[in-house]
Tab-separated table of C-alpha atoms and ligand atoms in Angstrom:
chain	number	residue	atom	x	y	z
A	1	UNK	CA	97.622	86.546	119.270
A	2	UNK	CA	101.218	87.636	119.311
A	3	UNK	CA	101.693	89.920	122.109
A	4	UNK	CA	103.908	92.653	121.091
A	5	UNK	CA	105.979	95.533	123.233
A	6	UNK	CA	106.696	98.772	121.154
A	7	UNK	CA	109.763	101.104	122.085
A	8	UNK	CA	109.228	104.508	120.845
A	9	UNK	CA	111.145	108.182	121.499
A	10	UNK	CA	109.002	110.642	119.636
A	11	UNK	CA	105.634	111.080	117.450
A	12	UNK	CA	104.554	107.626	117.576
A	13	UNK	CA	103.079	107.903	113.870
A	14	UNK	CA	104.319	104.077	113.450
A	15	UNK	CA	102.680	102.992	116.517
A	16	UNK	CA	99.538	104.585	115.391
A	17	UNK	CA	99.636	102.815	112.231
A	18	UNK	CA	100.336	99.392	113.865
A	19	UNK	CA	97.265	100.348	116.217
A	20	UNK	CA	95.286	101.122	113.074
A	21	UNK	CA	96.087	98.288	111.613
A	22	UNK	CA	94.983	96.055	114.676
A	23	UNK	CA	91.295	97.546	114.757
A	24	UNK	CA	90.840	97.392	111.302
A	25	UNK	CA	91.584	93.417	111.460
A	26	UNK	CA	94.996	93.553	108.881
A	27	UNK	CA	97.262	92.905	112.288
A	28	UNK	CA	96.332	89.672	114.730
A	29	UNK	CA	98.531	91.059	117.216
A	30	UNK	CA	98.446	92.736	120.559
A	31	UNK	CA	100.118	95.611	121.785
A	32	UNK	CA	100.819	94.357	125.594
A	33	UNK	CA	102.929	97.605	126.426
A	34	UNK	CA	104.207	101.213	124.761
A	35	UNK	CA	107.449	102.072	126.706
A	36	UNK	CA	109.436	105.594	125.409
A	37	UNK	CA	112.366	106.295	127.395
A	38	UNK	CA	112.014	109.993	126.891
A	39	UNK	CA	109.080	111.622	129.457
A	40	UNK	CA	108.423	114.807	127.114
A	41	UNK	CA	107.585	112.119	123.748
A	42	UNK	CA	104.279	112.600	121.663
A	43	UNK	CA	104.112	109.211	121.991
A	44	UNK	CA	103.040	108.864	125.540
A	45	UNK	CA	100.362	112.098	124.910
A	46	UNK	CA	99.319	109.945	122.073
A	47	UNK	CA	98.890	106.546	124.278
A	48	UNK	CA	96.593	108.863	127.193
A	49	UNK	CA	92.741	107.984	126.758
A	50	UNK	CA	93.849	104.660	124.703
A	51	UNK	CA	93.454	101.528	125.907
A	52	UNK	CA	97.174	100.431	125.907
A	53	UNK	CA	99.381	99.896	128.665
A	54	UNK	CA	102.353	102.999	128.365
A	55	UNK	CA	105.183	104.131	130.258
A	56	UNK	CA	108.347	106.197	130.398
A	57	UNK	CA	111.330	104.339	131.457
A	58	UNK	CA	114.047	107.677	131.826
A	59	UNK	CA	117.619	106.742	130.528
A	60	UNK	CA	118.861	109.919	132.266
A	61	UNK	CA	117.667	108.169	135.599
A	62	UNK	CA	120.161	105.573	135.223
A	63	UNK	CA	123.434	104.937	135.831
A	64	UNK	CA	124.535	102.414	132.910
A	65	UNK	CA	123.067	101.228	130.108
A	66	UNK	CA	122.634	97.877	131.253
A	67	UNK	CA	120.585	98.949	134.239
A	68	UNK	CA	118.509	100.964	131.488
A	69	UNK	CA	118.278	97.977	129.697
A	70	UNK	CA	117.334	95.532	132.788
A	71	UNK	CA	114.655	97.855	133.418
A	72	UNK	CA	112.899	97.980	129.676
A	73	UNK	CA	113.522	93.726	129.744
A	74	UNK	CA	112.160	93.207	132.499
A	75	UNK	CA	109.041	95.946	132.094
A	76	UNK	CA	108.625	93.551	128.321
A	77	UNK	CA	108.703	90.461	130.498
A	78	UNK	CA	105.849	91.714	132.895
A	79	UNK	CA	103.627	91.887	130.136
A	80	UNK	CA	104.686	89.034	128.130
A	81	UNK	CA	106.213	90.481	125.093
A	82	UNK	CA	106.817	87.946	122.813
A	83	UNK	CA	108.180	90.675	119.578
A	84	UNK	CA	109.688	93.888	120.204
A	85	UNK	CA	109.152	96.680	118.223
A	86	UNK	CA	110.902	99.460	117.657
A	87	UNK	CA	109.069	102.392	116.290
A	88	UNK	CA	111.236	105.626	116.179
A	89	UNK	CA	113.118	104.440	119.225
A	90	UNK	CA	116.323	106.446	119.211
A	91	UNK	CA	118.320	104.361	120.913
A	92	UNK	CA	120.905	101.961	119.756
A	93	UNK	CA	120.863	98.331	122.268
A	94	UNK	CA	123.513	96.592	123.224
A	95	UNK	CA	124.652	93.333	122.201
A	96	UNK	CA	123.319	91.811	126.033
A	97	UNK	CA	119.873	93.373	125.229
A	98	UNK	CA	119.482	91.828	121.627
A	99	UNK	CA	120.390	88.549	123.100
A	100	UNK	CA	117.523	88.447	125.645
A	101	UNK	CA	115.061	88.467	122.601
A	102	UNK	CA	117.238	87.078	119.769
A	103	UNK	CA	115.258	87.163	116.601
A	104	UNK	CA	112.418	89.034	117.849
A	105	UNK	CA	113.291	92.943	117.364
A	106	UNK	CA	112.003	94.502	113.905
A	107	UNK	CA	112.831	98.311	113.366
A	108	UNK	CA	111.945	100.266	110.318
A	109	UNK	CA	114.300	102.984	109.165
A	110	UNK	CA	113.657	105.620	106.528
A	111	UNK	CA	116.059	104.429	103.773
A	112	UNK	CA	116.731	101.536	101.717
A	113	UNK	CA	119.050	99.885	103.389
A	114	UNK	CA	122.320	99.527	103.275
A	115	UNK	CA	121.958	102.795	102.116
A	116	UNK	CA	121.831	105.976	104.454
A	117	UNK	CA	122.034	104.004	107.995
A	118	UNK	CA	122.027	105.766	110.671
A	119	UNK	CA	120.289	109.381	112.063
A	120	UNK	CA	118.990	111.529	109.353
A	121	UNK	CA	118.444	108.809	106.760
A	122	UNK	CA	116.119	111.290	104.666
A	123	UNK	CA	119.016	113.906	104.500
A	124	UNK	CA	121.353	111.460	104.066
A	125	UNK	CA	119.873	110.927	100.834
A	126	UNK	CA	119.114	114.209	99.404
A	127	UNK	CA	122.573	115.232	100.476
A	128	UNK	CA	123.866	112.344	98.626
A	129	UNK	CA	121.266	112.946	94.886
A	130	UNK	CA	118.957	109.586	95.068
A	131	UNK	CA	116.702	109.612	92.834
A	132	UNK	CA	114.817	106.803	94.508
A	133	UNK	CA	115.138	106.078	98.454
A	134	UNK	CA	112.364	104.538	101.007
A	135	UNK	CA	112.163	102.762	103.820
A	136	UNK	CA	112.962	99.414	105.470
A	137	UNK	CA	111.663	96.987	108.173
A	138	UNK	CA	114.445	94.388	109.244
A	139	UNK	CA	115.414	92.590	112.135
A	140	UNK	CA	118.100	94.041	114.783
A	141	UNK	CA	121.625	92.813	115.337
A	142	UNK	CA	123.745	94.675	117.443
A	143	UNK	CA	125.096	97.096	114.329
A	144	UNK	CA	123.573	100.621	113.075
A	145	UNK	CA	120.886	99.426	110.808
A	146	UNK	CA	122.442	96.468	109.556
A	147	UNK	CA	120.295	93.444	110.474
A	148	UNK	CA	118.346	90.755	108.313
A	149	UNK	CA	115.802	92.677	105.693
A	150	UNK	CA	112.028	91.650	106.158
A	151	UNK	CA	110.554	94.201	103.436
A	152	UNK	CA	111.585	97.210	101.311
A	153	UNK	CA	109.676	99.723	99.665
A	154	UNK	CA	110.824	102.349	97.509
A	155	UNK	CA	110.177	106.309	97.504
A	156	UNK	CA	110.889	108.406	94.640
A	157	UNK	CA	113.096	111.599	95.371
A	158	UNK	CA	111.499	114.556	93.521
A	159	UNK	CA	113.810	117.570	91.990
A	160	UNK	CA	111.661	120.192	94.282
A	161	UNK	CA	112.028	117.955	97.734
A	162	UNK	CA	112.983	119.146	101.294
A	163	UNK	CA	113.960	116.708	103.951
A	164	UNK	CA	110.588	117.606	105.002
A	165	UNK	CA	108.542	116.899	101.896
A	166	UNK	CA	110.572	113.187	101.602
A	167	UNK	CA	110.459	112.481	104.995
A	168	UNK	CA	106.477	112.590	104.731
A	169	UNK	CA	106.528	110.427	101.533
A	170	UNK	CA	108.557	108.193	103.217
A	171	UNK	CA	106.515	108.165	106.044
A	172	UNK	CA	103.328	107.137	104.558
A	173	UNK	CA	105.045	104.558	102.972
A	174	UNK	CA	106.065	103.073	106.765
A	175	UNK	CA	102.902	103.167	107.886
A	176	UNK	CA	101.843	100.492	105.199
A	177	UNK	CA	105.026	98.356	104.961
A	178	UNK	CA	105.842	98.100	109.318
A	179	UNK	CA	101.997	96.952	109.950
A	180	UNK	CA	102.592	94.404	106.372
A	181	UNK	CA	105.863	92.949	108.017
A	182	UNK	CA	104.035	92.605	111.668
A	183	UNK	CA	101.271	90.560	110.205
A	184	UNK	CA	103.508	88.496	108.153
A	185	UNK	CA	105.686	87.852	111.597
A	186	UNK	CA	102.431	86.878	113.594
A	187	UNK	CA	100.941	84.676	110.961
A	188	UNK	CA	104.357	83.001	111.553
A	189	UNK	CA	104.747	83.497	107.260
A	190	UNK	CA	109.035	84.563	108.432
A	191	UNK	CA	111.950	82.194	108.261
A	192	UNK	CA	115.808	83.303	108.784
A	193	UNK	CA	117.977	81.636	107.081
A	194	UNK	CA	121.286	83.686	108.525
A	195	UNK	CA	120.981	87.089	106.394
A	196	UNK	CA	118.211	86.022	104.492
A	197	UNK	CA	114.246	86.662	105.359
A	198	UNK	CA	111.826	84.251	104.001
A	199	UNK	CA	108.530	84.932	103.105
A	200	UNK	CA	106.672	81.925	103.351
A	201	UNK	CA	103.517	81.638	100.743
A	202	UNK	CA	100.182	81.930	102.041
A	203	UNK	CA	98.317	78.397	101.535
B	1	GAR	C1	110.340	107.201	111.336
B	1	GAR	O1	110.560	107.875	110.128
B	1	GAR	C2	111.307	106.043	111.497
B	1	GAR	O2	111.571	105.398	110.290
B	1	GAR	C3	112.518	106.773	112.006
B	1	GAR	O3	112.029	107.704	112.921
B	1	GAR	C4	110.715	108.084	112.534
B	1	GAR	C5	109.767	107.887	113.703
B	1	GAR	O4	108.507	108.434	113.446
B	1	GAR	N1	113.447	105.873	112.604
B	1	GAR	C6	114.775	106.011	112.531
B	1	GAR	O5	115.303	106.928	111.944
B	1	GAR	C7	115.555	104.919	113.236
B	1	GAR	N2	116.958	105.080	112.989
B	1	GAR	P1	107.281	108.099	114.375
B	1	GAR	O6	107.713	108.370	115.807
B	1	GAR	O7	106.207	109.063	113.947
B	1	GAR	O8	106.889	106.662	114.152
């Protein structure tokens, strides 16, 4: 099994998906550690009573980013991450940090990317009069939602919508497509080929 590390700041919807996924047999992966890096997160409420190893590693206890980022590496490398996961992690990593595990971050954001990058992806694209948006898993490079795309799924954009009412839509669609992209990645069914995501046919 594919162990895998999951970075979150906030609800933790994702990661609940990705657990839900594992019990219900879609996902041959293991989650080998849940780290947030903010102590107040849903995420770690969410984690108490489960079975999963989960911890706060405080940014604000810091004093650079790199000695943030030694900490979370070296926290992955305990439990022998081998794909990190970044599920409504609100942080952006440096260059030095991608490096360490060079093809083996996936993020999802809640836009069809290159469109809306960035915070408040779902605002972004009411602001901007979509009439179809959605969300994205991809691989991270060290830019703002701009590395190699692993799956896509679209979201209409309704007349009567609030950034609440797409956000949700949106939402439910992440909660299919991040678990779809993990499973892919662990039955090893991914090839990069510089920008470009391969999915590799099942036999
Ligand atoms: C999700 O909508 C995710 O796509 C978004 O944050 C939310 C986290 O929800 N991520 C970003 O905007 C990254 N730039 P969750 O904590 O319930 O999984």
């Amino acid at each position: 099994k594919t162990v895998i590390g999951v970075l979150a700041s906030g609800r933790g919807s994702n990661l609940q998906a990705i657990i839900d996924a594992i019990q219900a047999g879609r996902l041959d992966a293991k989650i080998g550690v849940v780290i947030s890096d903010n102590p107040e997160a849903n995420v770690l409420k969410r984690m108490a009573g489960v079975d999963i190893q989960a911890l706060c590693i405080d940014r604000r206890l810091f004093a650079s980013r790199r000695q943030f980022e030694d900490a979370v590496a070296e926290e992955l490398a305990i439990h022998h991450v081998e794909l990190v996961v970044l599920a409504g992690f609100m942080r952006i990593l440096s260059q030095y940090f991608i490096d360490r595990f060079a093809g083996k971050i996936m993020n999802i954001h809640p836009s069809l990317l290159p469109a809306f990058p960035g915070e408040n992806a779902q605002a972004q694209a009411l602001a901007y009069g979509v009439k179809v948006t959605g969300c994205t898993v991809h691989f991270v490079d060290a830019g703002m939602d701009t590395g190699p795309i692993i799956l896509q799924e679209a979201v209409p954009v309704l007349g009567t919508d609030t950034v609440e009412t797409l956000s949700e839509r949106i939402l439910h669609a992440e909660h299919i497509l991040y678990p779809r992209a993990l499973a892919l990645y662990c039955a090893g069914r991914l090839t990069a080929a510089g920008r470009h995501v391969n999915i590799i046919d099942k036999e």
